[in-house]
PDB file of C-alpha atoms in Angstrom:
ATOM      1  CA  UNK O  23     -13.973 -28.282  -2.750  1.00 83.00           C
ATOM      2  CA  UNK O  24     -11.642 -26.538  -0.317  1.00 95.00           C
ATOM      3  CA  UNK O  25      -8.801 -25.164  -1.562  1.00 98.00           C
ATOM      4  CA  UNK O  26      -5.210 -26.237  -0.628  1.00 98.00           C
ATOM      5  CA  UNK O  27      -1.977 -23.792   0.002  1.00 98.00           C
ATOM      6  CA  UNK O  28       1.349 -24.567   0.325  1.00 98.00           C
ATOM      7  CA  UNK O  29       3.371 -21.750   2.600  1.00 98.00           C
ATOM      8  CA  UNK O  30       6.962 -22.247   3.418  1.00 98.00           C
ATOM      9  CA  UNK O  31       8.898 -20.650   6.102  1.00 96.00           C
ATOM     10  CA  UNK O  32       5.815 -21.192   7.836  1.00 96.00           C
ATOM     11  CA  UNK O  33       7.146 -21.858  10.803  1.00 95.00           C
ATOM     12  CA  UNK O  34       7.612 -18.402  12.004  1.00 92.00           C
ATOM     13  CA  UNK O  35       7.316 -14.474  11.101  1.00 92.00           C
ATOM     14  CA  UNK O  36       5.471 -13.772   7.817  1.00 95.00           C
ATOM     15  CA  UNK O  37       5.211 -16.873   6.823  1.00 96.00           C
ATOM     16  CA  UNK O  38       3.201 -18.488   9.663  1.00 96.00           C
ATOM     17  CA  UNK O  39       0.728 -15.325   9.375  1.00 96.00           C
ATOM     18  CA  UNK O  40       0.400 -15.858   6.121  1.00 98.00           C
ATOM     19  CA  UNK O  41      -0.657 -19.827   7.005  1.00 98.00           C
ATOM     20  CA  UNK O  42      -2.684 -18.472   9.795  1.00 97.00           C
ATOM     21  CA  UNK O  43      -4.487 -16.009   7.531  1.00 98.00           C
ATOM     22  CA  UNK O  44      -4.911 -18.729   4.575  1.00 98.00           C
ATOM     23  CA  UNK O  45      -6.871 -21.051   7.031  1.00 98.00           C
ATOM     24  CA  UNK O  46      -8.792 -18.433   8.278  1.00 97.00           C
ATOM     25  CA  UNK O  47      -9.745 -17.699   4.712  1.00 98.00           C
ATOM     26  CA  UNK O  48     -10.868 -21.650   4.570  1.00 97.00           C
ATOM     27  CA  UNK O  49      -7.682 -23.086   3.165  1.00 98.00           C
ATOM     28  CA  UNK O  50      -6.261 -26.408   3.990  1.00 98.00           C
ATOM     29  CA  UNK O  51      -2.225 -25.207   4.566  1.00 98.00           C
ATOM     30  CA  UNK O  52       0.638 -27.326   4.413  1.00 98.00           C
ATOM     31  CA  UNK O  53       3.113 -25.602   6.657  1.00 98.00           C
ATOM     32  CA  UNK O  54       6.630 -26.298   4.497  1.00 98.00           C
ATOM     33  CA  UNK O  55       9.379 -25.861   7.499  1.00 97.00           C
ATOM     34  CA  UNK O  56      13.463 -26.224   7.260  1.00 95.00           C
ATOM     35  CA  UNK O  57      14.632 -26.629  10.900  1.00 90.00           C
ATOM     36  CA  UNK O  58      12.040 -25.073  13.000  1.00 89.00           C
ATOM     37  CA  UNK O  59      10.073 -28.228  13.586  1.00 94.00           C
ATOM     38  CA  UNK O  60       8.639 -27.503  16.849  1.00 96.00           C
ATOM     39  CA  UNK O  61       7.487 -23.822  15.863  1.00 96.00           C
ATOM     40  CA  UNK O  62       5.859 -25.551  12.864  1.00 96.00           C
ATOM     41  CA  UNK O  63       3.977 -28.432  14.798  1.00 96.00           C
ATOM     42  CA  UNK O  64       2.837 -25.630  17.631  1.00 96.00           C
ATOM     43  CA  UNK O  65       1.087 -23.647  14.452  1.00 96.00           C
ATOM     44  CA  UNK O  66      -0.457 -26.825  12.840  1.00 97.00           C
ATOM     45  CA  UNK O  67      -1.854 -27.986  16.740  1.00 97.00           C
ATOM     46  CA  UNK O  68      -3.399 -24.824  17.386  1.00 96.00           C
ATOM     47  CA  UNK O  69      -4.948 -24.577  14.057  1.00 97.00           C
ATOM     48  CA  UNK O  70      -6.479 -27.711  14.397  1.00 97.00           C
ATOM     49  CA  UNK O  71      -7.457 -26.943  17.580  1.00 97.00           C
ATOM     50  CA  UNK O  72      -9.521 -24.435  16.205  1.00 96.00           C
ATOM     51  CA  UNK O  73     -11.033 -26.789  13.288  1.00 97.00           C
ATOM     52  CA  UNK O  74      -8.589 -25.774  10.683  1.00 97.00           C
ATOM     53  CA  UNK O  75      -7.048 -28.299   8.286  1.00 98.00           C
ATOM     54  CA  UNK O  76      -3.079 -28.265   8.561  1.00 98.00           C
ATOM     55  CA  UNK O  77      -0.066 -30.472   8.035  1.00 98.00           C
ATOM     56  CA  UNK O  78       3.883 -29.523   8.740  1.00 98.00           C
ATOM     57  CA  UNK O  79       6.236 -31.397   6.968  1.00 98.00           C
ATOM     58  CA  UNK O  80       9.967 -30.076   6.570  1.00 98.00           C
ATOM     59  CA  UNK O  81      11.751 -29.466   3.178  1.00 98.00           C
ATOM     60  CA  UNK O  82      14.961 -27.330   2.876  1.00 97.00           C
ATOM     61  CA  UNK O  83      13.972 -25.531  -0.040  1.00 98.00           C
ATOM     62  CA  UNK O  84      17.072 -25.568  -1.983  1.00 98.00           C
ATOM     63  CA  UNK O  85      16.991 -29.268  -1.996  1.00 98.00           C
ATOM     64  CA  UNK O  86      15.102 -30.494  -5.520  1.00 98.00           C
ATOM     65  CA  UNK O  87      14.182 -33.342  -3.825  1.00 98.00           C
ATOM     66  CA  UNK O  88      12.602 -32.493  -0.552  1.00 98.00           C
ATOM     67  CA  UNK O  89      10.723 -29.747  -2.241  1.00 98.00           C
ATOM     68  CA  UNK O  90       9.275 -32.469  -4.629  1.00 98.00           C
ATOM     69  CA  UNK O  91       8.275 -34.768  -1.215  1.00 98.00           C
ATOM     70  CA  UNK O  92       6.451 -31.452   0.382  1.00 98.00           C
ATOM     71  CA  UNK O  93       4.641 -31.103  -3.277  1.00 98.00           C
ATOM     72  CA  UNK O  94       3.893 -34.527  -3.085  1.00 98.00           C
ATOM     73  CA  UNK O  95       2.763 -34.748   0.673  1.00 98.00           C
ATOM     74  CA  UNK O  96      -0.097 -31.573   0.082  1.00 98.00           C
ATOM     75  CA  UNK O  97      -0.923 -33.818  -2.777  1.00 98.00           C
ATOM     76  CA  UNK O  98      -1.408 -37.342  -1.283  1.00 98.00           C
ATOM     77  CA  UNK O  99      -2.819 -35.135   1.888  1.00 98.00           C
ATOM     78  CA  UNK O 100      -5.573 -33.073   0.469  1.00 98.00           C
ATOM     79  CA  UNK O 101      -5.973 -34.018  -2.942  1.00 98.00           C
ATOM     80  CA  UNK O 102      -4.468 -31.133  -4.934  1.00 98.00           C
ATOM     81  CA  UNK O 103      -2.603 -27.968  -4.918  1.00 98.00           C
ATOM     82  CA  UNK O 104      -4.497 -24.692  -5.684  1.00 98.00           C
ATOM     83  CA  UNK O 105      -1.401 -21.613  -4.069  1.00 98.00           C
ATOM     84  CA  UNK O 106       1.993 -21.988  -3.470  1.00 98.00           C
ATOM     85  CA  UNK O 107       3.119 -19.478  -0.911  1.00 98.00           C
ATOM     86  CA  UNK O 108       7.102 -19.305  -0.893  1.00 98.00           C
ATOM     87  CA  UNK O 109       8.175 -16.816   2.138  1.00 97.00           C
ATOM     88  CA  UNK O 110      10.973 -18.560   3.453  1.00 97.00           C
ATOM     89  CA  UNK O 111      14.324 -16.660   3.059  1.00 95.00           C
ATOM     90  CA  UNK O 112      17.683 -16.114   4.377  1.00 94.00           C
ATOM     91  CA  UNK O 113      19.053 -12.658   5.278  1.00 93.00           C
ATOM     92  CA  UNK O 114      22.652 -11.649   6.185  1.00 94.00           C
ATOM     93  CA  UNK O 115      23.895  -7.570   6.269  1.00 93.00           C
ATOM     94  CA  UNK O 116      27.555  -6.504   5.503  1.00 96.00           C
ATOM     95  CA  UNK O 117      28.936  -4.024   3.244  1.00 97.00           C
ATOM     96  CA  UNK O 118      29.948  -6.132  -0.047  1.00 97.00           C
ATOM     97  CA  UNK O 119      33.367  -5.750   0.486  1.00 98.00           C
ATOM     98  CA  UNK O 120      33.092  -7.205   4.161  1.00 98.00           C
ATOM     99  CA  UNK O 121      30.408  -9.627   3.550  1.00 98.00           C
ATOM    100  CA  UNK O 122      31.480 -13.299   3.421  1.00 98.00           C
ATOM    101  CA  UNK O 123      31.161 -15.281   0.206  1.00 98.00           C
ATOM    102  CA  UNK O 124      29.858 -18.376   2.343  1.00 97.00           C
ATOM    103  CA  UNK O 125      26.939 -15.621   3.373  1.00 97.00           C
ATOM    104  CA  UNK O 126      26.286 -14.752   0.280  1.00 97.00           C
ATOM    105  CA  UNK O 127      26.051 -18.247  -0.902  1.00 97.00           C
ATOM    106  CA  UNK O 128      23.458 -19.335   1.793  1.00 97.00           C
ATOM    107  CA  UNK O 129      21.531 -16.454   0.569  1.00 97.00           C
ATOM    108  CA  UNK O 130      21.892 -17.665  -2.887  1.00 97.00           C
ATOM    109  CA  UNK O 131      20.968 -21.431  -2.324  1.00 98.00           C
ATOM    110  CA  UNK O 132      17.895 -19.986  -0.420  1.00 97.00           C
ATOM    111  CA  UNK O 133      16.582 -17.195  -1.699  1.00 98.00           C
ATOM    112  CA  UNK O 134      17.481 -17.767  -5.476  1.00 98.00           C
ATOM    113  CA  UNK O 135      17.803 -21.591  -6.010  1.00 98.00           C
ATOM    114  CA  UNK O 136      14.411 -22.140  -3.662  1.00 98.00           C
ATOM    115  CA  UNK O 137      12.409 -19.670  -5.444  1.00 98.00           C
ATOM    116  CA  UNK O 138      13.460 -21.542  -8.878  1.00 98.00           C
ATOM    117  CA  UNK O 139      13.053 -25.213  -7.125  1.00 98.00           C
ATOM    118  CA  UNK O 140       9.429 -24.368  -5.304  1.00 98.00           C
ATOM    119  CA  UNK O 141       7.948 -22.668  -8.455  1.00 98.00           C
ATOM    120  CA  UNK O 142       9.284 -25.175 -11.034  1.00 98.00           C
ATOM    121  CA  UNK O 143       7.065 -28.008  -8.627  1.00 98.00           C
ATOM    122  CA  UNK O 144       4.150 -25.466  -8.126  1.00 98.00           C
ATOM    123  CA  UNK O 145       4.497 -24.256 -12.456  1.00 98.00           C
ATOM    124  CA  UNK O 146       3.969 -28.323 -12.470  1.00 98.00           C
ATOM    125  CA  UNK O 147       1.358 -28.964 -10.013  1.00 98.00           C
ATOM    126  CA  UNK O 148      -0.759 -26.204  -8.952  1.00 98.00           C
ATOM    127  CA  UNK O 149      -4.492 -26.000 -10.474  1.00 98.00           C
ATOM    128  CA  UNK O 150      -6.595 -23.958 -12.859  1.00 98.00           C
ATOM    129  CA  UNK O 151      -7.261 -20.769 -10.704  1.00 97.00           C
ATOM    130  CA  UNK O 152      -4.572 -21.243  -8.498  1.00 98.00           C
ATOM    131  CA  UNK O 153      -1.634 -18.508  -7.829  1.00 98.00           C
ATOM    132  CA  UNK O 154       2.213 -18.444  -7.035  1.00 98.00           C
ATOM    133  CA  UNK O 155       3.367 -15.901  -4.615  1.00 98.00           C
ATOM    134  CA  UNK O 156       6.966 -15.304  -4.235  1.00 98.00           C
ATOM    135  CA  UNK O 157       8.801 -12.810  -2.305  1.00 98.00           C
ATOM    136  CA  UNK O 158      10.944  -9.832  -2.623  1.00 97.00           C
ATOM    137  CA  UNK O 159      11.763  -6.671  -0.624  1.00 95.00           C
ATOM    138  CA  UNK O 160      11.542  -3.656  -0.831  1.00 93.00           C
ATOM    139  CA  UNK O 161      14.974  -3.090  -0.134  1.00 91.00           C
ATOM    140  CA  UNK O 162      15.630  -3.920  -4.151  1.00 90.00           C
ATOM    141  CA  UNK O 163      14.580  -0.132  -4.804  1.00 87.00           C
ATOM    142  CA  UNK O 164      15.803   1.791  -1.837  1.00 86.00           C
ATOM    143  CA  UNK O 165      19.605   0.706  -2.787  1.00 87.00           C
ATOM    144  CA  UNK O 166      20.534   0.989   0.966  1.00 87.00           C
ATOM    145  CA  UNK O 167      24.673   0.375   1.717  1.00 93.00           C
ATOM    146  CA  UNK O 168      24.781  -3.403   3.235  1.00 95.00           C
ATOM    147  CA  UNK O 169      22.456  -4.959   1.231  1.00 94.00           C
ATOM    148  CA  UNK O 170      23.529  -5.784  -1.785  1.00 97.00           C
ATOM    149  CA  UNK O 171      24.074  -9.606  -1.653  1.00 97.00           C
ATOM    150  CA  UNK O 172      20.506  -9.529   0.003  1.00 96.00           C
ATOM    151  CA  UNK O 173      18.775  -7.250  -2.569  1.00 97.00           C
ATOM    152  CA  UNK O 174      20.382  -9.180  -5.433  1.00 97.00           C
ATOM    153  CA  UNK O 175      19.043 -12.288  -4.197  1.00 98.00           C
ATOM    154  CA  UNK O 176      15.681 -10.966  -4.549  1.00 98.00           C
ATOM    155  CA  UNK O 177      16.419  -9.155  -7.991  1.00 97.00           C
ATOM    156  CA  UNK O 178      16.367 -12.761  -8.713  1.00 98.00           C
ATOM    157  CA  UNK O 179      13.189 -13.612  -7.372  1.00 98.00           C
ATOM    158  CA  UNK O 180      11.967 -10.443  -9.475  1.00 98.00           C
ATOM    159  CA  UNK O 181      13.272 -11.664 -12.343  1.00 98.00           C
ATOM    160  CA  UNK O 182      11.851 -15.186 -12.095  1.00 98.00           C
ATOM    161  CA  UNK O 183       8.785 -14.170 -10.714  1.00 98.00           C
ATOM    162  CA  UNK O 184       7.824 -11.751 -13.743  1.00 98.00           C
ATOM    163  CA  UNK O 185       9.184 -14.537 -16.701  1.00 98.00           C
ATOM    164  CA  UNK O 186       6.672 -17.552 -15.172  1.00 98.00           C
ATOM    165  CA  UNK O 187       3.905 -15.493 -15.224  1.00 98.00           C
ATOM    166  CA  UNK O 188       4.341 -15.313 -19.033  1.00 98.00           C
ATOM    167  CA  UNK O 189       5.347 -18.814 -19.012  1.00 98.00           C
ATOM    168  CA  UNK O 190       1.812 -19.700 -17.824  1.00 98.00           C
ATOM    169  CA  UNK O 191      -0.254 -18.595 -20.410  1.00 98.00           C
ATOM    170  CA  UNK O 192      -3.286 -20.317 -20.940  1.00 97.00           C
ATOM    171  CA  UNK O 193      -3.349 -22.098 -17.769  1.00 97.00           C
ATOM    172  CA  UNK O 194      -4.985 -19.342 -16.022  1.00 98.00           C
ATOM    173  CA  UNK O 195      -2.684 -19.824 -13.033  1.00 98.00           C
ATOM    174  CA  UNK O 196      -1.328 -16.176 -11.591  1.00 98.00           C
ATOM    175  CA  UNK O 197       2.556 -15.415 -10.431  1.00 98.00           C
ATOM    176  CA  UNK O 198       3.100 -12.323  -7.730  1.00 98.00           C
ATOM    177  CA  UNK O 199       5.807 -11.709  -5.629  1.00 98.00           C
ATOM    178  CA  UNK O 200       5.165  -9.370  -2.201  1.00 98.00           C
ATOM    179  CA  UNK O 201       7.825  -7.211  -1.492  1.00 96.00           C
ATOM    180  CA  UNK O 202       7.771  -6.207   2.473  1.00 94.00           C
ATOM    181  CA  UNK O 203       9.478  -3.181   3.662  1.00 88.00           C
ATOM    182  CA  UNK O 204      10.780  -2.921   7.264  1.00 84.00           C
ATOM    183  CA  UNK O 205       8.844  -5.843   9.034  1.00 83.00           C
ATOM    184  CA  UNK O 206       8.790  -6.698  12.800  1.00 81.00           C
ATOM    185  CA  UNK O 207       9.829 -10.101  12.401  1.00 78.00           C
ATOM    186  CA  UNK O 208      12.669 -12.060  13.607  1.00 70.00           C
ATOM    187  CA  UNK O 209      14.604 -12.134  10.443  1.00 67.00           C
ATOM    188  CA  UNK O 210      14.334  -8.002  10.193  1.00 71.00           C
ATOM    189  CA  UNK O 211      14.883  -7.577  13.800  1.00 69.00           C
ATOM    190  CA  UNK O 212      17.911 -10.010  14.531  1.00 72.00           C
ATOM    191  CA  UNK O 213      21.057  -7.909  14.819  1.00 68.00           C
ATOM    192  CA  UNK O 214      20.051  -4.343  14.616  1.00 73.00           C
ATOM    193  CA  UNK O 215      19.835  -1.849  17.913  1.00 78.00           C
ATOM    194  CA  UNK O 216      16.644  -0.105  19.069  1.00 81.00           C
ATOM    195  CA  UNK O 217      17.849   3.550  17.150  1.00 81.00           C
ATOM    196  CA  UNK O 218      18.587   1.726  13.906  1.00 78.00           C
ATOM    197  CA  UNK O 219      14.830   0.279  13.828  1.00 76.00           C
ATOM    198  CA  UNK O 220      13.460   3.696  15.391  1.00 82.00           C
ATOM    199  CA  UNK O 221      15.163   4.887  12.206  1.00 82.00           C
ATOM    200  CA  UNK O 222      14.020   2.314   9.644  1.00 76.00           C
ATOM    201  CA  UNK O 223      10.181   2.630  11.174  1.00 78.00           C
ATOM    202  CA  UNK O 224      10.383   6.730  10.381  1.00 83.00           C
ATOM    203  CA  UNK O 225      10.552   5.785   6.951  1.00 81.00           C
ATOM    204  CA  UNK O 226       6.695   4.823   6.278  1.00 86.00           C
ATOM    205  CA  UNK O 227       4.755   8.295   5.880  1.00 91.00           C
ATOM    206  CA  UNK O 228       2.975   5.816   8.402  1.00 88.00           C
ATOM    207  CA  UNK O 229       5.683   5.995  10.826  1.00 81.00           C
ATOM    208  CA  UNK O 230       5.980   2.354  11.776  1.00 87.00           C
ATOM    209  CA  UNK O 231       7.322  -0.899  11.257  1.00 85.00           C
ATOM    210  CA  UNK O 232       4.828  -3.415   9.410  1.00 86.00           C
ATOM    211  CA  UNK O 233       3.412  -6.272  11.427  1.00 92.00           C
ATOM    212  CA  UNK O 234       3.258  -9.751   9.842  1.00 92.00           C
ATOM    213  CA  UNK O 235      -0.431  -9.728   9.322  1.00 95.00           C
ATOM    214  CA  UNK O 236      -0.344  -6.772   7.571  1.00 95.00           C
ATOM    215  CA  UNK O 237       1.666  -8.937   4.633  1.00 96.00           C
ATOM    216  CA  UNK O 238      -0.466 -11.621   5.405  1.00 97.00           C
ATOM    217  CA  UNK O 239      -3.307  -9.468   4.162  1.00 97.00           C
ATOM    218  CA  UNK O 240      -1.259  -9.106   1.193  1.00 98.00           C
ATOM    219  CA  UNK O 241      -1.078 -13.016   0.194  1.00 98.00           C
ATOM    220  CA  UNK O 242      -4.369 -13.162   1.114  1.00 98.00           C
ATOM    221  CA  UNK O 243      -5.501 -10.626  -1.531  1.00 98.00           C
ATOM    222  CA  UNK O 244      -3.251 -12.297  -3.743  1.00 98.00           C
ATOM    223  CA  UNK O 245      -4.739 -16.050  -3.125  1.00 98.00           C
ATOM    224  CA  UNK O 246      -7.562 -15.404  -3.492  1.00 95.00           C
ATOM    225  CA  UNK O 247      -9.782 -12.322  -4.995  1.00 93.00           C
ATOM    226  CA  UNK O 248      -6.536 -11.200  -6.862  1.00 95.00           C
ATOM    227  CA  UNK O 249      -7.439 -13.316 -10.642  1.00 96.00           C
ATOM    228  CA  UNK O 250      -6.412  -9.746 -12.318  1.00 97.00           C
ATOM    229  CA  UNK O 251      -3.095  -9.380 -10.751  1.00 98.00           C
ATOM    230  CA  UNK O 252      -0.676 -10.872 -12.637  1.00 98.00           C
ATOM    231  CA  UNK O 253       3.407 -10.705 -13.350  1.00 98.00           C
ATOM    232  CA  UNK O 254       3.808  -8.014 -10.572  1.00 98.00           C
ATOM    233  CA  UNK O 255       5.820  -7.177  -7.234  1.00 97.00           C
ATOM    234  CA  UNK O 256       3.408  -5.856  -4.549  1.00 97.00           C
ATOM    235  CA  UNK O 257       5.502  -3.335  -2.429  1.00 95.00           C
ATOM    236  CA  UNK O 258       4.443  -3.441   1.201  1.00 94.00           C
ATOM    237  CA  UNK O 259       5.710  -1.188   2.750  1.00 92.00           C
ATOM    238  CA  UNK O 260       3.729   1.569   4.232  1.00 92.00           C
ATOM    239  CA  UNK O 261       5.006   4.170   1.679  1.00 91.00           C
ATOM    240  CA  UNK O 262       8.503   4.060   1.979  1.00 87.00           C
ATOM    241  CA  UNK O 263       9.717   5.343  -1.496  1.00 69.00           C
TER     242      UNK O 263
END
């Protein structure tokens, strides 16, 4: 039986690693996508194209509804649901008192209210052996100035992400969340000057920034072989303390 995944934000950045990673690993992915529809179709055509199974359908991820049409969708489309991947996010910097409340509260219908919509479908739907993989940041422990509405977004995800793997006791279903560090994706890169990422890639005692399939690597781990790994946050980050 193959196995289905779920990944949204797959579109772009981590996320569509992490989809292109899953179907290399012999997953059929639905690719869950809020505006970037023509980023999401160009992943699902060229993993077709290459004899992968893969569907895009678009959900806004704070929307209760939506979310319960992608759930339903994988469903009707492969048969079940075995890993719910939730990478999509919303990031805006700003000290907190310059940051704009509107900011924050895209980062909160996003980041907090889609993490507790997507895993109250997947604590519903997804199989025996399956897993729920949310995501953090490592910027939660490094307590760096302009990131507070950001890093308490994903003290949220934390937070939820540690109580539902309690919640799921006995259904033998595991809940992870991957925290990335500095990451050369869009969302990381957008805004910030070449010294300021020189800067943030010194960090890592591996001196650069981490590349979307090194993350994906992460999921992958935590999709599949991972069945002792339970109620934690995987920090990705290259060593960055």
């Amino acid at each position: 039986m193959t196995r289905v995944a779920i990944v949204t934000g797959g579109s772009r950045g981590i996320g569509r690693q992490s989809v292109e990673r899953l179907v290399e690993d012999g997953f059929a992915v639905v690719v869950g996508y809020g505006g970037n529809a023509k980023e999401a179709h160009d992943v699902v055509e060229t993993l077709t194209a290459g004899g992968g199974q893969a569907i895009a359908v678009q959900a806004d991820v704070g929307d209760e509804v939506a979310v319960k049409v992608l759930f339903d969708t994988a469903e009707s489309a492969f048969g079940g649901i075995d890993v719910v991947v939730h990478a999509a996010g919303v990031m805006h910097l700003a000290p907190l008192a310059e940051l704009a409340l509107d900011a924050m509260d895209r980062m909160h219908r996003t980041n907090i209210r889609g993490t507790f919509v997507v895993d109250q479908q997947a604590a519903r739907r997804v199989r025996t052996g399956g897993a729920i993989i949310n995501f953090s940041s490592s910027v939660l422990g490094l307590g760096m100035p302009g990131y507070a509405a950001y890093a308490a977004s994903k003290g949220a995800v934390e937070a939820i992400t540690l109580i539902l793997a309690r919640e799921l006791r006995g259904r033998d279903i595991t809940v992870n969340a991957v925290a990335p560090g500095p990451t050369a994706t869009a969302l990381f890169l957008d805004g910030k000057d070449e010294e300021t990422v020189a800067r943030l890639a010194g960090q890592a005692p591996l001196e650069r920034l981490g590349r979307p399939e090194d993350i994906a690597e992460v999921v992958s781990f935590l999709a599949g072989p991972a069945r002792w790994v339970n109620g934690q946050v995987l920090r990705a980050n290259g060593g960055i303390v």
